[in-house]
CSV table of N, CA, C and O in Angstrom, one decimal:
chain,number,residue,atom,x,y,z
A,1,MET,N,121.5,91.8,99.2
A,1,MET,CA,120.3,92.5,98.7
A,1,MET,C,119.1,92.2,99.6
A,1,MET,O,118.9,91.0,100.0
A,2,ARG,N,118.4,93.2,100.1
A,2,ARG,CA,117.2,93.0,100.9
A,2,ARG,C,116.0,93.2,100.0
A,2,ARG,O,115.8,94.2,99.3
A,3,ILE,N,115.1,92.2,100.0
A,3,ILE,CA,113.9,92.2,99.2
A,3,ILE,C,112.7,92.1,100.1
A,3,ILE,O,112.7,91.2,101.0
A,4,ALA,N,111.7,92.9,99.9
A,4,ALA,CA,110.5,92.9,100.7
A,4,ALA,C,109.4,92.4,99.8
A,4,ALA,O,109.2,92.9,98.7
A,5,LEU,N,108.6,91.4,100.2
A,5,LEU,CA,107.4,91.0,99.5
A,5,LEU,C,106.2,91.3,100.3
A,5,LEU,O,106.2,91.1,101.5
A,6,MET,N,105.2,91.9,99.7
A,6,MET,CA,104.1,92.4,100.5
A,6,MET,C,102.7,91.9,99.9
A,6,MET,O,102.5,92.1,98.7
A,7,VAL,N,101.9,91.3,100.7
A,7,VAL,CA,100.5,91.0,100.4
A,7,VAL,C,99.8,91.3,101.7
A,7,VAL,O,99.7,90.6,102.6
A,8,SER,N,99.1,92.5,101.7
A,8,SER,CA,98.5,92.9,103.0
A,8,SER,C,97.3,92.2,103.3
A,8,SER,O,97.0,91.8,104.4
A,9,GLY,N,96.4,91.9,102.3
A,9,GLY,CA,95.2,91.1,102.6
A,9,GLY,C,95.4,89.7,102.2
A,9,GLY,O,94.9,89.2,101.2
A,10,PHE,N,96.2,89.0,103.1
A,10,PHE,CA,96.6,87.6,102.7
A,10,PHE,C,95.5,86.6,102.9
A,10,PHE,O,95.0,86.4,104.0
A,11,GLU,N,95.1,86.0,101.8
A,11,GLU,CA,94.0,85.0,101.9
A,11,GLU,C,94.5,83.7,101.3
A,11,GLU,O,95.6,83.3,101.5
A,12,ASP,N,93.6,82.9,100.6
A,12,ASP,CA,94.0,81.6,100.1
A,12,ASP,C,94.2,81.5,98.6
A,12,ASP,O,94.0,80.5,98.0
A,13,GLY,N,94.5,82.6,98.0
A,13,GLY,CA,94.5,82.7,96.5
A,13,GLY,C,95.9,82.4,95.9
A,13,GLY,O,96.9,82.1,96.6
A,14,GLY,N,95.9,82.4,94.6
A,14,GLY,CA,97.1,82.1,93.9
A,14,GLY,C,98.2,83.2,94.1
A,14,GLY,O,99.4,82.8,94.1
A,15,VAL,N,97.9,84.4,94.2
A,15,VAL,CA,98.9,85.5,94.4
A,15,VAL,C,99.6,85.2,95.7
A,15,VAL,O,100.8,85.3,95.8
A,16,GLU,N,98.9,84.9,96.8
A,16,GLU,CA,99.4,84.6,98.1
A,16,GLU,C,100.4,83.4,98.0
A,16,GLU,O,101.5,83.5,98.6
A,17,ARG,N,100.0,82.3,97.4
A,17,ARG,CA,100.8,81.1,97.3
A,17,ARG,C,102.1,81.5,96.5
A,17,ARG,O,103.2,81.1,96.8
A,18,THR,N,101.9,82.2,95.4
A,18,THR,CA,103.1,82.5,94.5
A,18,THR,C,104.1,83.4,95.3
A,18,THR,O,105.3,83.2,95.2
A,19,MET,N,103.6,84.4,96.1
A,19,MET,CA,104.5,85.2,96.8
A,19,MET,C,105.2,84.5,97.9
A,19,MET,O,106.4,84.7,98.2
A,20,ALA,N,104.5,83.5,98.6
A,20,ALA,CA,105.2,82.7,99.6
A,20,ALA,C,106.3,81.8,98.9
A,20,ALA,O,107.4,81.7,99.4
A,21,ASN,N,106.0,81.2,97.8
A,21,ASN,CA,107.0,80.4,97.0
A,21,ASN,C,108.1,81.3,96.6
A,21,ASN,O,109.3,80.9,96.6
A,22,LEU,N,107.9,82.5,96.1
A,22,LEU,CA,108.9,83.4,95.7
A,22,LEU,C,109.8,83.8,96.9
A,22,LEU,O,111.0,83.8,96.8
A,23,ALA,N,109.2,84.0,98.1
A,23,ALA,CA,110.0,84.3,99.3
A,23,ALA,C,110.9,83.2,99.6
A,23,ALA,O,112.1,83.4,99.9
A,24,PHE,N,110.4,81.9,99.5
A,24,PHE,CA,111.2,80.8,99.8
A,24,PHE,C,112.4,80.7,98.8
A,24,PHE,O,113.5,80.5,99.2
A,25,GLY,N,112.1,80.8,97.5
A,25,GLY,CA,113.1,80.7,96.5
A,25,GLY,C,114.2,81.8,96.6
A,25,GLY,O,115.4,81.5,96.5
A,26,LEU,N,113.8,83.0,96.8
A,26,LEU,CA,114.8,84.1,97.0
A,26,LEU,C,115.7,83.9,98.2
A,26,LEU,O,116.9,84.1,98.1
A,27,ALA,N,115.1,83.5,99.3
A,27,ALA,CA,115.9,83.2,100.5
A,27,ALA,C,116.9,82.1,100.3
A,27,ALA,O,118.0,82.2,100.7
A,28,SER,N,116.4,81.1,99.5
A,28,SER,CA,117.3,79.9,99.3
A,28,SER,C,118.5,80.3,98.3
A,28,SER,O,119.5,79.7,98.3
A,29,LEU,N,118.3,81.4,97.6
A,29,LEU,CA,119.4,81.9,96.7
A,29,LEU,C,120.3,82.9,97.5
A,29,LEU,O,121.2,83.4,96.9
A,30,GLY,N,120.0,83.2,98.8
A,30,GLY,CA,120.9,84.0,99.6
A,30,GLY,C,120.4,85.4,99.8
A,30,GLY,O,121.1,86.2,100.4
A,31,ALA,N,119.2,85.8,99.2
A,31,ALA,CA,118.7,87.1,99.4
A,31,ALA,C,118.2,87.3,100.8
A,31,ALA,O,117.7,86.3,101.4
A,32,HIS,N,118.2,88.5,101.4
A,32,HIS,CA,117.6,88.8,102.7
A,32,HIS,C,116.2,89.1,102.4
A,32,HIS,O,115.9,90.2,101.7
A,33,VAL,N,115.3,88.3,102.8
A,33,VAL,CA,113.8,88.5,102.5
A,33,VAL,C,113.0,88.9,103.7
A,33,VAL,O,113.1,88.3,104.7
A,34,ASP,N,112.2,89.9,103.5
A,34,ASP,CA,111.2,90.3,104.5
A,34,ASP,C,109.8,90.1,103.9
A,34,ASP,O,109.6,90.4,102.7
A,35,PHE,N,108.9,89.5,104.6
A,35,PHE,CA,107.6,89.3,104.1
A,35,PHE,C,106.6,90.1,104.9
A,35,PHE,O,106.5,90.0,106.2
A,36,LEU,N,105.9,91.1,104.3
A,36,LEU,CA,104.9,91.9,104.9
A,36,LEU,C,103.6,91.4,104.6
A,36,LEU,O,103.2,91.3,103.5
A,37,SER,N,102.8,91.1,105.7
A,37,SER,CA,101.5,90.4,105.5
A,37,SER,C,100.5,90.9,106.5
A,37,SER,O,100.8,91.0,107.7
A,38,GLY,N,99.3,91.0,106.1
A,38,GLY,CA,98.2,91.3,107.0
A,38,GLY,C,97.8,90.1,107.8
A,38,GLY,O,97.1,90.2,108.8
A,39,ASN,N,98.3,88.9,107.4
A,39,ASN,CA,98.0,87.6,108.1
A,39,ASN,C,99.2,86.8,108.2
A,39,ASN,O,99.3,85.7,107.5
A,40,PRO,N,100.2,87.1,109.0
A,40,PRO,CA,101.4,86.3,109.0
A,40,PRO,C,101.3,84.9,109.6
A,40,PRO,O,102.2,84.1,109.5
A,41,ASP,N,100.1,84.6,110.1
A,41,ASP,CA,99.9,83.2,110.7
A,41,ASP,C,99.2,82.3,109.6
A,41,ASP,O,98.9,81.2,109.9
A,42,HIS,N,99.0,82.8,108.4
A,42,HIS,CA,98.4,82.0,107.4
A,42,HIS,C,99.2,80.7,107.1
A,42,HIS,O,100.4,80.8,107.1
A,43,PRO,N,98.5,79.6,106.8
A,43,PRO,CA,99.2,78.3,106.6
A,43,PRO,C,100.2,78.4,105.4
A,43,PRO,O,101.3,77.7,105.5
A,44,TYR,N,100.0,79.2,104.4
A,44,TYR,CA,101.0,79.3,103.3
A,44,TYR,C,102.3,79.8,103.8
A,44,TYR,O,103.4,79.6,103.2
A,45,LEU,N,102.3,80.6,104.9
A,45,LEU,CA,103.6,81.2,105.4
A,45,LEU,C,104.2,80.4,106.5
A,45,LEU,O,105.3,80.7,106.9
A,46,GLN,N,103.5,79.4,107.0
A,46,GLN,CA,104.1,78.6,108.2
A,46,GLN,C,105.3,77.8,107.8
A,46,GLN,O,106.1,77.6,108.7
A,47,GLY,N,105.5,77.4,106.6
A,47,GLY,CA,106.6,76.5,106.3
A,47,GLY,C,107.8,77.3,105.8
A,47,GLY,O,108.8,76.7,105.4
A,48,LEU,N,107.7,78.7,105.8
A,48,LEU,CA,108.9,79.5,105.3
A,48,LEU,C,110.0,79.4,106.3
A,48,LEU,O,109.9,79.3,107.5
A,49,SER,N,111.2,79.6,105.8
A,49,SER,CA,112.4,79.5,106.6
A,49,SER,C,112.4,80.6,107.7
A,49,SER,O,111.9,81.7,107.5
A,50,SER,N,113.0,80.3,108.8
A,50,SER,CA,113.1,81.3,109.9
A,50,SER,C,114.0,82.5,109.5
A,50,SER,O,114.0,83.5,110.2
A,51,GLU,N,114.7,82.3,108.4
A,51,GLU,CA,115.6,83.4,107.9
A,51,GLU,C,114.8,84.5,107.2
A,51,GLU,O,115.3,85.6,107.1
A,52,ILE,N,113.5,84.2,106.9
A,52,ILE,CA,112.7,85.2,106.2
A,52,ILE,C,112.0,86.0,107.4
A,52,ILE,O,111.4,85.5,108.2
A,53,GLY,N,112.2,87.3,107.3
A,53,GLY,CA,111.7,88.2,108.4
A,53,GLY,C,110.2,88.4,108.1
A,53,GLY,O,109.8,88.9,107.1
A,54,MET,N,109.4,88.1,109.1
A,54,MET,CA,107.9,88.3,109.0
A,54,MET,C,107.6,89.6,109.7
A,54,MET,O,107.9,89.8,110.8
A,55,HIS,N,106.8,90.4,108.9
A,55,HIS,CA,106.4,91.7,109.4
A,55,HIS,C,104.9,91.9,109.3
A,55,HIS,O,104.4,92.0,108.2
A,56,PRO,N,104.2,91.7,110.4
A,56,PRO,CA,102.7,91.9,110.3
A,56,PRO,C,102.3,93.3,110.0
A,56,PRO,O,102.9,94.2,110.4
A,57,LEU,N,101.2,93.4,109.1
A,57,LEU,CA,100.7,94.7,108.8
A,57,LEU,C,99.3,94.8,109.3
A,57,LEU,O,98.4,95.5,108.7
A,58,ARG,N,99.1,94.3,110.5
A,58,ARG,CA,97.7,94.4,111.1
A,58,ARG,C,97.3,95.8,111.4
A,58,ARG,O,96.1,96.1,111.5
A,59,GLU,N,98.2,96.7,111.5
A,59,GLU,CA,97.9,98.1,111.8
A,59,GLU,C,97.9,99.0,110.5
A,59,GLU,O,97.8,100.2,110.6
A,60,GLY,N,97.9,98.3,109.4
A,60,GLY,CA,97.7,99.0,108.1
A,60,GLY,C,98.9,100.0,107.8
A,60,GLY,O,100.1,99.6,107.9
A,61,ASP,N,98.6,101.2,107.4
A,61,ASP,CA,99.6,102.2,107.0
A,61,ASP,C,100.6,102.5,108.1
A,61,ASP,O,101.8,102.7,107.8
A,62,LYS,N,100.2,102.4,109.3
A,62,LYS,CA,101.1,102.7,110.4
A,62,LYS,C,102.2,101.7,110.4
A,62,LYS,O,103.4,102.0,110.6
A,63,ALA,N,101.9,100.4,110.3
A,63,ALA,CA,102.9,99.3,110.3
A,63,ALA,C,103.8,99.4,109.1
A,63,ALA,O,105.0,99.2,109.2
A,64,LEU,N,103.2,99.7,107.9
A,64,LEU,CA,103.9,99.8,106.7
A,64,LEU,C,104.9,101.0,106.8
A,64,LEU,O,106.1,100.8,106.4
A,65,ALA,N,104.4,102.1,107.3
A,65,ALA,CA,105.3,103.3,107.4
A,65,ALA,C,106.5,103.0,108.4
A,65,ALA,O,107.6,103.4,108.1
A,66,ALA,N,106.2,102.2,109.5
A,66,ALA,CA,107.3,101.9,110.4
A,66,ALA,C,108.3,101.0,109.7
A,66,ALA,O,109.5,101.2,109.9
A,67,TYR,N,107.8,100.0,108.9
A,67,TYR,CA,108.7,99.2,108.2
A,67,TYR,C,109.6,100.0,107.2
A,67,TYR,O,110.8,99.8,107.2
A,68,LEU,N,108.9,100.8,106.4
A,68,LEU,CA,109.6,101.6,105.4
A,68,LEU,C,110.6,102.5,106.0
A,68,LEU,O,111.7,102.8,105.4
A,69,GLY,N,110.3,103.1,107.2
A,69,GLY,CA,111.2,104.0,107.8
A,69,GLY,C,112.4,103.3,108.5
A,69,GLY,O,113.5,103.8,108.5
A,70,ALA,N,112.2,102.0,108.9
A,70,ALA,CA,113.3,101.3,109.6
A,70,ALA,C,114.1,100.5,108.7
A,70,ALA,O,115.3,100.3,108.9
A,71,ARG,N,113.6,99.9,107.7
A,71,ARG,CA,114.3,99.0,106.8
A,71,ARG,C,114.5,99.7,105.4
A,71,ARG,O,113.7,100.4,104.9
A,72,ARG,N,115.6,99.4,104.8
A,72,ARG,CA,115.9,99.9,103.5
A,72,ARG,C,115.9,98.8,102.5
A,72,ARG,O,117.0,98.3,102.2
A,73,ALA,N,114.8,98.3,102.1
A,73,ALA,CA,114.7,97.2,101.1
A,73,ALA,C,115.2,97.8,99.7
A,73,ALA,O,114.9,98.9,99.3
A,74,ASP,N,116.0,97.0,99.1
A,74,ASP,CA,116.5,97.3,97.7
A,74,ASP,C,115.4,97.2,96.7
A,74,ASP,O,115.4,97.8,95.7
A,75,LEU,N,114.4,96.3,97.0
A,75,LEU,CA,113.3,96.0,96.1
A,75,LEU,C,112.1,95.6,96.9
A,75,LEU,O,112.2,94.9,97.9
A,76,ILE,N,111.0,96.2,96.6
A,76,ILE,CA,109.7,95.9,97.2
A,76,ILE,C,108.8,95.3,96.1
A,76,ILE,O,108.5,96.0,95.2
A,77,MET,N,108.4,94.1,96.3
A,77,MET,CA,107.4,93.5,95.4
A,77,MET,C,106.1,93.3,96.0
A,77,MET,O,106.0,92.8,97.1
A,78,THR,N,105.1,93.8,95.3
A,78,THR,CA,103.7,93.7,95.9
A,78,THR,C,102.9,92.7,95.0
A,78,THR,O,103.2,92.6,93.8
A,79,GLY,N,101.9,92.1,95.6
A,79,GLY,CA,101.1,91.2,94.8
A,79,GLY,C,99.7,91.7,94.4
A,79,GLY,O,99.1,91.1,93.6
A,80,LYS,N,99.3,92.8,94.9
A,80,LYS,CA,98.0,93.4,94.7
A,80,LYS,C,98.1,94.9,94.4
A,80,LYS,O,98.9,95.6,94.9
A,81,ARG,N,97.2,95.3,93.5
A,81,ARG,CA,97.2,96.7,93.1
A,81,ARG,C,97.1,97.7,94.3
A,81,ARG,O,97.7,98.7,94.4
A,82,ALA,N,96.2,97.4,95.3
A,82,ALA,CA,96.1,98.2,96.5
A,82,ALA,C,97.4,98.3,97.2
A,82,ALA,O,97.7,99.4,97.8
A,83,ASP,N,98.2,97.2,97.3
A,83,ASP,CA,99.5,97.3,97.9
A,83,ASP,C,100.5,98.2,97.2
A,83,ASP,O,101.3,98.9,97.8
A,84,ASP,N,100.4,98.1,95.8
A,84,ASP,CA,101.2,99.0,95.0
A,84,ASP,C,101.0,100.4,95.4
A,84,ASP,O,101.9,101.2,95.6
A,85,ARG,N,99.7,100.8,95.4
A,85,ARG,CA,99.4,102.2,95.7
A,85,ARG,C,99.8,102.6,97.1
A,85,ARG,O,100.3,103.7,97.3
A,86,ALA,N,99.6,101.7,98.1
A,86,ALA,CA,100.0,102.0,99.5
A,86,ALA,C,101.5,102.2,99.6
A,86,ALA,O,101.9,103.2,100.2
A,87,VAL,N,102.3,101.4,99.0
A,87,VAL,CA,103.8,101.5,99.1
A,87,VAL,C,104.2,102.8,98.4
A,87,VAL,O,105.0,103.6,99.0
A,88,LEU,N,103.7,103.0,97.2
A,88,LEU,CA,104.1,104.2,96.5
A,88,LEU,C,103.8,105.5,97.2
A,88,LEU,O,104.6,106.4,97.3
A,89,SER,N,102.6,105.5,97.7
A,89,SER,CA,102.1,106.7,98.5
A,89,SER,C,102.9,107.0,99.7
A,89,SER,O,103.4,108.1,100.0
A,90,LEU,N,103.1,105.9,100.5
A,90,LEU,CA,103.9,106.1,101.7
A,90,LEU,C,105.4,106.4,101.5
A,90,LEU,O,105.9,107.3,102.2
A,91,ARG,N,106.0,105.8,100.5
A,91,ARG,CA,107.4,106.2,100.2
A,91,ARG,C,107.5,107.6,99.8
A,91,ARG,O,108.4,108.3,100.2
A,92,ALA,N,106.5,108.1,99.0
A,92,ALA,CA,106.6,109.5,98.6
A,92,ALA,C,106.4,110.4,99.8
A,92,ALA,O,107.1,111.4,100.0
A,93,ARG,N,105.4,110.1,100.7
A,93,ARG,CA,105.2,110.9,101.9
A,93,ARG,C,106.4,110.9,102.8
A,93,ARG,O,106.6,111.9,103.5
A,94,LEU,N,107.1,109.8,102.9
A,94,LEU,CA,108.3,109.7,103.7
A,94,LEU,C,109.6,110.3,103.1
A,94,LEU,O,110.6,110.3,103.7
A,95,GLY,N,109.4,110.7,101.9
A,95,GLY,CA,110.6,111.3,101.2
A,95,GLY,C,111.6,110.3,100.7
A,95,GLY,O,112.7,110.6,100.4
A,96,LEU,N,111.1,109.0,100.5
A,96,LEU,CA,112.0,107.9,100.0
A,96,LEU,C,111.9,107.9,98.5
A,96,LEU,O,110.9,108.2,97.9
A,97,PRO,N,113.0,107.4,97.9
A,97,PRO,CA,112.9,107.4,96.4
A,97,PRO,C,111.8,106.4,95.9
A,97,PRO,O,111.6,105.4,96.5
A,98,VAL,N,111.2,106.8,94.8
A,98,VAL,CA,110.2,105.9,94.3
A,98,VAL,C,110.6,105.6,92.8
A,98,VAL,O,110.8,106.5,92.0
A,99,ARG,N,110.7,104.4,92.5
A,99,ARG,CA,110.9,103.9,91.2
A,99,ARG,C,110.1,102.7,90.8
A,99,ARG,O,110.1,101.7,91.5
A,100,VAL,N,109.3,102.8,89.8
A,100,VAL,CA,108.4,101.8,89.5
A,100,VAL,C,108.9,101.0,88.3
A,100,VAL,O,109.4,101.6,87.3
A,101,VAL,N,109.0,99.7,88.4
A,101,VAL,CA,109.5,98.9,87.3
A,101,VAL,C,108.4,98.0,86.8
A,101,VAL,O,107.6,97.5,87.5
């Protein structure tokens, strides 16, 4: 299973730390994890396993569209409402299935 975790505006908050911990836990359980972040060099992300694919979102929608077009994540988890909207909008524009849980 491929799981993508996304926090585009990565800062020093609890959401960011929680998503980094979640990425670590899912990868240790054997999931293929991709982390999409506007700040992939953030200290919270430095200790993550090299098995976790880091995908910078510095180009905004363009980088996210490239990821969504190239990778077929079984599940995309976002940490912020703006990220929810961005993923749903781009998936719909790319003709990819959209299912909200």
